[in-house]
Tab-separated table of C-alpha atoms in Angstrom:
chain	number	residue	atom	x	y	z
K	1	UNK	CA	95.424	93.242	144.370
K	2	UNK	CA	94.421	96.013	146.931
K	3	UNK	CA	98.189	96.451	147.978
K	4	UNK	CA	99.572	95.899	144.420
K	5	UNK	CA	96.361	99.206	144.133
K	6	UNK	CA	97.675	100.716	146.451
K	7	UNK	CA	101.672	100.498	145.778
K	8	UNK	CA	100.841	102.380	141.783
K	9	UNK	CA	98.578	105.163	143.096
K	10	UNK	CA	101.142	105.574	145.559
K	11	UNK	CA	104.131	105.325	143.152
K	12	UNK	CA	101.753	108.269	140.799
K	13	UNK	CA	101.121	110.481	143.941
K	14	UNK	CA	97.437	109.838	143.173
K	15	UNK	CA	94.545	110.003	145.564
K	16	UNK	CA	92.727	106.666	146.606
K	17	UNK	CA	88.502	106.563	145.822
K	18	UNK	CA	85.991	104.436	146.478
K	19	UNK	CA	86.040	103.485	142.316
K	20	UNK	CA	89.848	101.792	143.481
K	21	UNK	CA	88.244	99.692	146.187
K	22	UNK	CA	85.401	98.270	143.742
K	23	UNK	CA	88.641	97.175	142.034
K	24	UNK	CA	89.501	95.108	144.118
K	25	UNK	CA	86.920	93.187	144.203
K	26	UNK	CA	87.141	89.018	142.824
K	27	UNK	CA	84.658	87.444	142.196
K	28	UNK	CA	84.921	84.182	143.809
K	29	UNK	CA	86.268	81.249	141.835
K	30	UNK	CA	88.077	83.974	139.420
K	31	UNK	CA	91.316	83.773	138.008
K	32	UNK	CA	93.455	86.956	138.422
K	33	UNK	CA	95.318	88.466	135.039
K	34	UNK	CA	97.340	90.853	136.923
K	35	UNK	CA	97.668	94.534	135.876
K	36	UNK	CA	100.819	95.551	136.570
K	37	UNK	CA	100.299	99.096	134.505
K	38	UNK	CA	97.050	99.880	136.211
K	39	UNK	CA	94.553	99.564	138.635
K	40	UNK	CA	91.567	97.547	136.741
K	41	UNK	CA	92.869	93.817	136.818
K	42	UNK	CA	91.874	90.939	133.896
K	43	UNK	CA	89.583	87.908	134.925
K	44	UNK	CA	88.419	84.705	134.331
K	45	UNK	CA	85.679	83.444	135.113
K	46	UNK	CA	84.323	80.092	134.046
K	47	UNK	CA	80.953	79.107	134.846
K	48	UNK	CA	80.053	75.879	137.071
K	49	UNK	CA	77.673	74.350	135.167
K	50	UNK	CA	78.143	74.431	131.219
K	51	UNK	CA	81.495	75.448	131.554
K	52	UNK	CA	81.594	78.515	129.489
K	53	UNK	CA	84.234	81.144	129.523
K	54	UNK	CA	84.453	84.449	130.505
K	55	UNK	CA	87.348	87.139	130.089
K	56	UNK	CA	86.833	90.335	131.318
K	57	UNK	CA	89.442	92.611	131.046
K	58	UNK	CA	90.510	96.744	131.082
K	59	UNK	CA	89.473	99.280	128.640
K	60	UNK	CA	92.593	101.459	128.209
K	61	UNK	CA	94.349	100.203	125.129
K	62	UNK	CA	98.015	100.028	127.103
K	63	UNK	CA	96.237	98.125	129.263
K	64	UNK	CA	94.184	96.263	127.765
K	65	UNK	CA	97.668	94.914	125.694
K	66	UNK	CA	99.873	94.457	128.900
K	67	UNK	CA	97.406	91.921	130.221
K	68	UNK	CA	96.974	90.037	126.413
K	69	UNK	CA	100.503	90.126	126.705
K	70	UNK	CA	101.794	88.518	129.680
K	71	UNK	CA	98.860	87.091	130.718
K	72	UNK	CA	96.669	86.025	128.673
K	73	UNK	CA	98.114	84.936	126.248
K	74	UNK	CA	100.341	82.394	128.010
K	75	UNK	CA	97.199	81.333	130.225
K	76	UNK	CA	94.676	80.249	127.566
K	77	UNK	CA	97.855	78.885	125.545
K	78	UNK	CA	99.213	76.797	128.421
K	79	UNK	CA	94.743	76.467	129.708
K	80	UNK	CA	93.846	74.948	126.127
K	81	UNK	CA	96.957	73.687	124.401
K	82	UNK	CA	95.448	70.624	123.567
K	83	UNK	CA	92.993	72.859	121.198
K	84	UNK	CA	95.882	73.894	118.813
K	85	UNK	CA	97.053	77.701	117.414
K	86	UNK	CA	96.119	80.177	115.375
K	87	UNK	CA	98.751	82.572	115.302
K	88	UNK	CA	99.474	85.496	112.883
K	89	UNK	CA	101.931	87.329	111.207
K	90	UNK	CA	102.057	90.061	109.586
K	91	UNK	CA	105.379	91.946	106.480
K	92	UNK	CA	104.577	95.661	106.423
K	93	UNK	CA	104.588	96.542	103.058
K	94	UNK	CA	105.143	99.969	101.177
K	95	UNK	CA	105.890	101.268	97.111
K	96	UNK	CA	103.691	99.406	95.660
K	97	UNK	CA	99.187	98.839	95.634
K	98	UNK	CA	97.296	96.611	97.189
K	99	UNK	CA	96.699	95.023	93.458
K	100	UNK	CA	100.225	95.301	92.403
K	101	UNK	CA	101.028	93.410	96.000
K	102	UNK	CA	98.203	91.111	94.754
K	103	UNK	CA	99.062	90.195	90.938
K	104	UNK	CA	102.480	89.740	92.164
K	105	UNK	CA	101.871	87.031	94.834
K	106	UNK	CA	99.019	85.563	92.498
K	107	UNK	CA	100.581	82.164	92.697
K	108	UNK	CA	101.211	81.331	96.100
K	109	UNK	CA	97.600	83.537	96.836
K	110	UNK	CA	96.258	80.327	94.253
K	111	UNK	CA	98.149	77.278	96.134
K	112	UNK	CA	97.751	79.254	99.992
K	113	UNK	CA	95.879	76.450	102.310
K	114	UNK	CA	97.884	76.482	105.766
K	115	UNK	CA	98.892	79.011	106.521
K	116	UNK	CA	96.334	81.723	104.612
K	117	UNK	CA	97.630	84.555	103.231
K	118	UNK	CA	95.733	88.055	103.517
K	119	UNK	CA	95.726	91.405	101.912
K	120	UNK	CA	95.099	95.013	103.670
K	121	UNK	CA	95.579	98.028	103.330
K	122	UNK	CA	95.860	101.368	105.944
K	123	UNK	CA	97.463	104.568	105.846
K	124	UNK	CA	99.089	103.814	102.354
K	125	UNK	CA	101.059	100.704	103.086
K	126	UNK	CA	99.971	97.488	102.481
K	127	UNK	CA	99.773	94.779	104.862
K	128	UNK	CA	100.645	90.753	104.174
K	129	UNK	CA	99.033	88.989	106.432
K	130	UNK	CA	100.226	84.875	107.135
K	131	UNK	CA	97.834	82.902	109.006
K	132	UNK	CA	98.801	79.533	110.572
K	133	UNK	CA	97.308	76.551	112.586
K	134	UNK	CA	98.718	73.619	113.890
K	135	UNK	CA	99.056	71.984	117.265
K	136	UNK	CA	102.215	74.181	118.813
K	137	UNK	CA	103.147	78.119	118.515
K	138	UNK	CA	106.440	76.822	116.868
K	139	UNK	CA	105.140	74.445	114.583
K	140	UNK	CA	102.882	77.339	113.111
K	141	UNK	CA	105.935	79.354	113.247
K	142	UNK	CA	108.027	76.959	111.198
K	143	UNK	CA	105.170	77.148	108.494
K	144	UNK	CA	104.925	81.002	108.949
K	145	UNK	CA	109.061	80.864	108.100
K	146	UNK	CA	108.473	78.995	104.892
K	147	UNK	CA	105.988	81.408	103.583
K	148	UNK	CA	108.191	84.731	104.573
K	149	UNK	CA	110.474	83.150	102.198
K	150	UNK	CA	108.871	82.670	99.847
K	151	UNK	CA	106.249	85.885	100.023
K	152	UNK	CA	109.998	87.637	100.520
K	153	UNK	CA	111.622	86.281	97.252
K	154	UNK	CA	108.755	88.297	94.991
K	155	UNK	CA	108.661	91.899	97.383
K	156	UNK	CA	111.363	90.881	99.705
K	157	UNK	CA	112.567	94.776	98.845
K	158	UNK	CA	109.734	96.780	99.173
K	159	UNK	CA	108.870	95.389	102.914
K	160	UNK	CA	109.711	97.611	105.940
K	161	UNK	CA	109.098	95.921	109.262
K	162	UNK	CA	106.379	93.000	110.803
K	163	UNK	CA	104.300	93.593	112.948
K	164	UNK	CA	104.581	95.982	115.818
K	165	UNK	CA	106.832	97.936	113.525
K	166	UNK	CA	105.591	101.551	113.181
K	167	UNK	CA	107.249	103.887	109.754
K	168	UNK	CA	108.564	106.403	111.906
K	169	UNK	CA	110.291	104.169	114.194
K	170	UNK	CA	111.860	102.006	111.303
K	171	UNK	CA	112.739	105.134	109.528
K	172	UNK	CA	114.568	106.157	112.739
K	173	UNK	CA	116.455	103.140	113.208
K	174	UNK	CA	117.392	103.365	109.386
K	175	UNK	CA	119.092	107.285	110.461
K	176	UNK	CA	120.453	106.174	112.806
K	177	UNK	CA	122.233	103.259	111.388
K	178	UNK	CA	122.837	105.774	108.748
K	179	UNK	CA	123.842	108.117	111.545
K	180	UNK	CA	122.076	110.773	109.354
K	181	UNK	CA	119.606	113.440	110.946
K	182	UNK	CA	116.279	114.634	109.336
K	183	UNK	CA	114.446	117.757	109.403
K	184	UNK	CA	110.941	118.528	108.631
K	185	UNK	CA	109.352	121.470	106.925
K	186	UNK	CA	105.272	121.028	106.492
K	187	UNK	CA	102.640	123.477	105.814
K	188	UNK	CA	99.209	121.866	105.799
K	189	UNK	CA	100.559	118.665	107.832
K	190	UNK	CA	100.918	121.270	110.302
K	191	UNK	CA	103.603	119.414	112.347
K	192	UNK	CA	102.019	116.209	112.004
K	193	UNK	CA	105.000	113.985	110.871
K	194	UNK	CA	107.425	115.414	112.873
K	195	UNK	CA	104.912	114.646	115.803
K	196	UNK	CA	104.679	111.218	114.585
K	197	UNK	CA	108.734	111.252	114.083
K	198	UNK	CA	109.064	112.382	117.773
K	199	UNK	CA	106.558	109.943	118.938
K	200	UNK	CA	108.612	107.206	118.968
K	201	UNK	CA	111.460	107.215	122.375
K	202	UNK	CA	114.873	107.999	121.664
K	203	UNK	CA	113.966	110.117	118.040
K	204	UNK	CA	116.200	112.786	119.832
K	205	UNK	CA	118.901	111.039	118.381
K	206	UNK	CA	117.751	111.635	114.392
K	207	UNK	CA	115.818	114.338	114.446
K	208	UNK	CA	116.816	117.431	115.008
K	209	UNK	CA	113.693	119.374	114.764
K	210	UNK	CA	110.875	120.914	112.360
K	211	UNK	CA	109.220	124.510	110.873
K	212	UNK	CA	105.623	124.779	110.709
K	213	UNK	CA	105.505	126.742	107.926
K	214	UNK	CA	101.720	127.837	107.691
K	215	UNK	CA	101.883	130.472	105.869
K	216	UNK	CA	103.546	132.110	102.763
K	217	UNK	CA	105.371	134.692	104.463
K	218	UNK	CA	107.180	131.571	106.695
K	219	UNK	CA	108.252	129.716	103.221
K	220	UNK	CA	109.441	132.619	102.557
K	221	UNK	CA	110.709	134.423	105.500
K	222	UNK	CA	112.973	131.163	107.177
K	223	UNK	CA	112.657	128.897	103.926
K	224	UNK	CA	113.681	131.187	101.556
K	225	UNK	CA	110.927	129.929	99.291
K	226	UNK	CA	111.157	131.916	96.100
K	227	UNK	CA	107.904	134.996	96.342
K	228	UNK	CA	107.789	134.880	92.853
K	229	UNK	CA	107.278	131.378	92.912
K	230	UNK	CA	104.935	131.436	95.631
K	231	UNK	CA	102.980	134.001	93.205
K	232	UNK	CA	103.097	132.048	90.233
K	233	UNK	CA	103.359	128.567	90.790
K	234	UNK	CA	101.285	128.738	94.142
K	235	UNK	CA	101.739	127.175	97.607
K	236	UNK	CA	100.718	123.966	96.609
K	237	UNK	CA	103.391	123.151	93.633
K	238	UNK	CA	105.811	120.970	93.331
K	239	UNK	CA	108.527	123.993	92.662
K	240	UNK	CA	107.291	125.191	96.355
K	241	UNK	CA	107.799	121.483	97.487
K	242	UNK	CA	111.150	121.169	96.765
K	243	UNK	CA	112.859	125.247	98.213
K	244	UNK	CA	110.514	123.594	101.843
K	245	UNK	CA	112.984	120.337	101.764
K	246	UNK	CA	116.066	122.132	100.267
K	247	UNK	CA	115.528	125.188	102.648
K	248	UNK	CA	114.530	123.287	105.945
K	249	UNK	CA	117.857	121.165	105.216
K	250	UNK	CA	119.952	124.427	104.766
K	251	UNK	CA	118.172	125.941	108.050
K	252	UNK	CA	118.853	123.499	110.251
K	253	UNK	CA	121.496	121.252	108.769
K	254	UNK	CA	120.445	117.986	108.201
K	255	UNK	CA	121.475	115.378	106.241
K	256	UNK	CA	117.716	114.930	105.142
K	257	UNK	CA	115.025	117.630	104.981
K	258	UNK	CA	111.878	116.717	103.955
K	259	UNK	CA	108.876	119.233	102.636
K	260	UNK	CA	105.182	118.675	103.120
K	261	UNK	CA	102.439	121.044	100.916
K	262	UNK	CA	98.805	120.779	100.218
K	263	UNK	CA	95.442	121.047	100.424
K	264	UNK	CA	94.148	119.399	103.626
K	265	UNK	CA	89.964	120.449	103.260
K	266	UNK	CA	87.116	120.861	103.018
K	267	UNK	CA	86.988	124.487	101.147
K	268	UNK	CA	90.190	125.691	98.943
K	269	UNK	CA	89.908	123.528	96.020
K	270	UNK	CA	90.021	124.332	93.074
K	271	UNK	CA	89.405	121.790	89.914
K	272	UNK	CA	92.889	122.543	88.788
K	273	UNK	CA	94.083	121.746	92.754
K	274	UNK	CA	91.644	119.535	94.783
K	275	UNK	CA	91.285	119.444	98.039
K	276	UNK	CA	93.902	116.412	98.736
K	277	UNK	CA	95.876	117.113	96.619
K	278	UNK	CA	100.045	117.320	98.609
K	279	UNK	CA	103.230	118.059	97.123
K	280	UNK	CA	106.478	116.381	99.095
K	281	UNK	CA	109.807	116.861	99.088
K	282	UNK	CA	112.784	114.858	100.350
K	283	UNK	CA	116.545	117.157	99.876
K	284	UNK	CA	119.345	115.646	100.004
K	285	UNK	CA	123.637	115.721	99.467
K	286	UNK	CA	122.441	113.981	95.735
K	287	UNK	CA	119.490	116.363	95.343
K	288	UNK	CA	116.016	116.861	95.658
K	289	UNK	CA	112.890	114.423	94.649
K	290	UNK	CA	109.159	115.701	94.814
K	291	UNK	CA	106.213	113.255	94.285
K	292	UNK	CA	102.709	113.983	93.969
K	293	UNK	CA	100.369	112.695	95.658
K	294	UNK	CA	96.143	112.943	95.898
K	295	UNK	CA	94.342	111.551	98.910
K	296	UNK	CA	90.585	111.039	99.943
K	297	UNK	CA	88.685	111.643	103.269
K	298	UNK	CA	88.355	114.552	106.417
K	299	UNK	CA	90.858	116.760	106.720
K	300	UNK	CA	91.978	114.638	110.313
K	301	UNK	CA	92.258	111.787	107.409
K	302	UNK	CA	94.032	113.883	104.894
K	303	UNK	CA	96.211	115.305	107.464
K	304	UNK	CA	96.826	111.773	108.797
K	305	UNK	CA	97.830	110.106	105.538
K	306	UNK	CA	99.904	112.459	103.542
K	307	UNK	CA	102.161	112.904	107.137
K	308	UNK	CA	102.536	109.045	106.889
K	309	UNK	CA	102.913	109.459	103.143
K	310	UNK	CA	106.062	111.679	104.014
K	311	UNK	CA	107.658	109.064	106.288
K	312	UNK	CA	107.351	106.529	104.051
K	313	UNK	CA	109.366	109.172	101.240
K	314	UNK	CA	112.251	109.796	103.387
K	315	UNK	CA	112.114	105.982	104.328
K	316	UNK	CA	112.188	104.962	100.460
K	317	UNK	CA	115.216	107.515	100.197
K	318	UNK	CA	117.458	107.186	102.793
K	319	UNK	CA	116.668	103.325	101.642
K	320	UNK	CA	117.733	104.425	98.242
K	321	UNK	CA	114.863	102.644	96.860
K	322	UNK	CA	113.381	106.327	96.080
K	323	UNK	CA	115.139	107.392	92.625
K	324	UNK	CA	114.806	110.834	90.707
K	325	UNK	CA	112.502	111.142	87.925
K	326	UNK	CA	114.056	113.706	84.825
K	327	UNK	CA	112.435	116.242	85.882
K	328	UNK	CA	113.914	116.320	89.501
K	329	UNK	CA	117.254	116.265	88.500
K	330	UNK	CA	116.811	118.957	86.340
K	331	UNK	CA	114.971	120.559	88.743
K	332	UNK	CA	117.738	119.861	91.065
K	333	UNK	CA	120.471	121.104	88.389
K	334	UNK	CA	118.459	124.430	88.212
K	335	UNK	CA	118.824	125.254	91.851
K	336	UNK	CA	122.819	124.643	92.461
K	337	UNK	CA	123.047	127.652	89.158
K	338	UNK	CA	120.512	129.511	91.303
K	339	UNK	CA	123.006	128.723	94.247
K	340	UNK	CA	125.840	129.704	92.714
K	341	UNK	CA	125.229	132.036	90.993
K	342	UNK	CA	123.659	133.397	94.654
K	343	UNK	CA	126.841	132.774	96.296
K	344	UNK	CA	129.251	134.530	93.276
K	345	UNK	CA	127.078	137.957	93.175
K	346	UNK	CA	127.439	137.731	97.388
K	347	UNK	CA	131.778	137.046	97.556
K	348	UNK	CA	131.570	140.029	94.334
K	349	UNK	CA	129.544	141.901	97.451
K	350	UNK	CA	132.183	140.939	99.900
K	351	UNK	CA	135.104	142.162	97.927
K	352	UNK	CA	133.314	145.618	97.014
K	353	UNK	CA	133.108	146.297	100.414
K	354	UNK	CA	136.736	144.604	101.287
K	355	UNK	CA	138.322	147.068	98.866
K	356	UNK	CA	136.530	150.033	100.452
K	357	UNK	CA	133.842	150.292	97.439
K	358	UNK	CA	131.060	150.270	99.448
K	359	UNK	CA	127.232	148.338	98.898
K	360	UNK	CA	127.046	150.046	94.778
């Protein structure tokens, strides 16, 4: 253990302390679970009299996950194979509420035995967890696979990932597959959606950039949001959300432009526009779609939920699941006509200048 700790700290150019000495101490008879990403090992100890097993694990989440996955789980599977195994597999669903998923899967839920089905809601997604009990991992996997097939026959088009898959990762894979670029214009989320997207390694291959348009001046100056709409409709409005998405798409030259504008609180809300009201839009070559959301919780919770919802909206649009409403189509047509008139005015202006007519 001591050699491992010294080598790890040497690679990190870190100093060795007295605490590191203590981390190398191992109780007599303990089984060491090697920690290749940290200095504190995991330990398995068995009581000499009653056989009670004690498992000691490091606290940092990354180290904990590593030891569980690479050391502890294989040890338990080998040591206690005779007890059988309990295994879970999670389907991640978006675009449906928990009650809707429950209703669609009602027949399977009523008839469940082994595996079991459990539904959970988290960050706007629904998690469908399948848990099987079997003598071996292979048999548990087979039981889960059969039930998963039946579930996906019902809600498969809404399943975006499994187990450790995250929405930013899955959106990134979809953008890479389609060879598309994305950009964000964020107001109330303050760049959080972009941050979540760029937490994924390799995201520079599809995230082109973002504009944190927190003030009306930035919305107008950088994203060309109409001053009139900002004054009459307000920054938190579908009109502004649409223009933000179209503006960032045009400004950064991307395939998709995503916008978020809303009220994260705790103050600033009104009866007409309460805290938690958020408008989001996605602009692409086919037009712009906009949706209204209402989130609850603290400022931090609202920002996170809104950021995840914006990423989800972009994923749905990229997958062709987010269809425009009649209002979306009308707004897109008006936006195109407005841009065409502006382009026509600019063309006439340039023509006059070239003819020597000045800027009359």
